[in-house]
PDB file of C-alpha atoms in Angstrom:
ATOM      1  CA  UNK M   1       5.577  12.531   6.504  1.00  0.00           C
ATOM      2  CA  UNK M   2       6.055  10.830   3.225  1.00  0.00           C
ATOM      3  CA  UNK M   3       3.486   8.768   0.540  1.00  0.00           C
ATOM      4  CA  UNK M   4       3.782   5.031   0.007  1.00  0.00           C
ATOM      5  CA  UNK M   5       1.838   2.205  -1.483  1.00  0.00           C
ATOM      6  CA  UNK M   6       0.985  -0.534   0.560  1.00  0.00           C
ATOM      7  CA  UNK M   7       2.096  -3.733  -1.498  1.00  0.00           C
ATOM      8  CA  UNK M   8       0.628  -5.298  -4.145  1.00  0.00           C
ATOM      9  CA  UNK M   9      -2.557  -3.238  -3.979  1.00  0.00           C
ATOM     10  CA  UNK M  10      -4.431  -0.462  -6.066  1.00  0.00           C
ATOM     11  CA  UNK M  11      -1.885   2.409  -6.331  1.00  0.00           C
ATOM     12  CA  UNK M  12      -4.867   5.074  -5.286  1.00  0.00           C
ATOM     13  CA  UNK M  13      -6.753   2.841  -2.464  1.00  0.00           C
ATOM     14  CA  UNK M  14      -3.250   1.567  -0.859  1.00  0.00           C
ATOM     15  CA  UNK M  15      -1.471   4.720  -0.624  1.00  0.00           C
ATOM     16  CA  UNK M  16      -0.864   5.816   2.925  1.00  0.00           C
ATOM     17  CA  UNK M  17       1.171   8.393   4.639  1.00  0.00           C
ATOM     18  CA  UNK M  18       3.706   7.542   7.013  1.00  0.00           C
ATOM     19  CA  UNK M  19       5.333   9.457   9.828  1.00  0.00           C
ATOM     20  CA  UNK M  20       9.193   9.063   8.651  1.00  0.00           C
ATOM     21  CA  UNK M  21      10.535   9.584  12.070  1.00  0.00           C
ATOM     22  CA  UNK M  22       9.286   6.314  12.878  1.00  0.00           C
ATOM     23  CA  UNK M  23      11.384   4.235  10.737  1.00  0.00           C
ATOM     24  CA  UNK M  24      13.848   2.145  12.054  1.00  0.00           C
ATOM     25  CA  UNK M  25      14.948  -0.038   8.869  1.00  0.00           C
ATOM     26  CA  UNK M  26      14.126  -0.631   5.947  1.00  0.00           C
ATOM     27  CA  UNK M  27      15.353  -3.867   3.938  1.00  0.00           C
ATOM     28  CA  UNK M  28      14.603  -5.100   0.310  1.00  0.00           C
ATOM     29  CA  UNK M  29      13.780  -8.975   0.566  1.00  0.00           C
ATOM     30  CA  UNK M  30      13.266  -8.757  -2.614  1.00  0.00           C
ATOM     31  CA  UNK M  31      10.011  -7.032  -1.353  1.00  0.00           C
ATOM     32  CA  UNK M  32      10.544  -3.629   0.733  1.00  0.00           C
ATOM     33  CA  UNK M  33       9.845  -4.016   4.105  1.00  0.00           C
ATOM     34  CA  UNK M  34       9.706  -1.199   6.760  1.00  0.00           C
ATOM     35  CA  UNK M  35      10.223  -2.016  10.380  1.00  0.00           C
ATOM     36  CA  UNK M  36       8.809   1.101  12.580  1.00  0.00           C
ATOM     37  CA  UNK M  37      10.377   1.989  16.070  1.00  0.00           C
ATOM     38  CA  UNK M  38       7.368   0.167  17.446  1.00  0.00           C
ATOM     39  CA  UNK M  39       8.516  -2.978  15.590  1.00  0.00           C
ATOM     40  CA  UNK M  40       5.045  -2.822  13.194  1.00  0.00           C
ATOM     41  CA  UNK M  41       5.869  -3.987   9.668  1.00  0.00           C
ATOM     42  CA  UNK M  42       5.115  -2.404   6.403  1.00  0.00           C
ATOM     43  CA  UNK M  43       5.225  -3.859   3.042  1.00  0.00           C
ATOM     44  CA  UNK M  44       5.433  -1.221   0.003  1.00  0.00           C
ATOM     45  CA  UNK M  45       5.547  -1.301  -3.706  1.00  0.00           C
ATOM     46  CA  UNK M  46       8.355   1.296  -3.554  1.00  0.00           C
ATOM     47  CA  UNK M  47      11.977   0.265  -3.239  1.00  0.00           C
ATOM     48  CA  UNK M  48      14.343   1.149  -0.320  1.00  0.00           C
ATOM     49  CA  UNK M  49      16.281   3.731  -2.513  1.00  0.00           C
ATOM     50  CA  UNK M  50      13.188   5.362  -3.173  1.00  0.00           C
ATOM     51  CA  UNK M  51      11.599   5.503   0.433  1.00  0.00           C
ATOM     52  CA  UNK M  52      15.211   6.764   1.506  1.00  0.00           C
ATOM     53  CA  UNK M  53      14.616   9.587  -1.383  1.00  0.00           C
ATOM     54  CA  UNK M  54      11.366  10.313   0.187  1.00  0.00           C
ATOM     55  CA  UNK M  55      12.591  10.432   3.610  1.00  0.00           C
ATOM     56  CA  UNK M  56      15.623  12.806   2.659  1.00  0.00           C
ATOM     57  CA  UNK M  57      13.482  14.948   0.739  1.00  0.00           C
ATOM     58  CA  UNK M  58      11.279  15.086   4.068  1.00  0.00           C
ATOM     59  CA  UNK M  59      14.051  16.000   6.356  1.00  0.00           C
ATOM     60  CA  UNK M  60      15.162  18.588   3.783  1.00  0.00           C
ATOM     61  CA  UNK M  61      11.880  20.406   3.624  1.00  0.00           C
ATOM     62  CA  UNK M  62      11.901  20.576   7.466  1.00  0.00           C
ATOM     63  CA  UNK M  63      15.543  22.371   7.476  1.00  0.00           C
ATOM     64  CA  UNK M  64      13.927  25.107   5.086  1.00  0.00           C
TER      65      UNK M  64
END
């Protein structure tokens, strides 16, 4: 699971936690845009290096 910031909105309200196994892309238009495995769309403040940090930094914390 990782923290993100739905776009454009209060950085404390709009955070949300997402289940990263879900993702299936994840493109910079210039906004980042997350397409899920169930083709739902998210729109974050955070750029696509940094959700791919977050994600990494996930799978690395399940490997122990």
């Amino acid at each position: 699971m990782i923290k993100l910031t739905k776009f454009n909105s209060d950085k404390k309200k709009g955070e949300f936690i997402l289940n990263a196994e879900l993702i299936q892309t994840i493109e910079e238009t210039p906004d980042t845009v997350i397409t899920l495995v169930n083709e739902k769309v998210l729109i974050v403040d955070e750029s696509a290096d940094e959700v791919v940090r977050r994600v990494m930094k996930y799978r690395r914390a399940l490997k122990g």
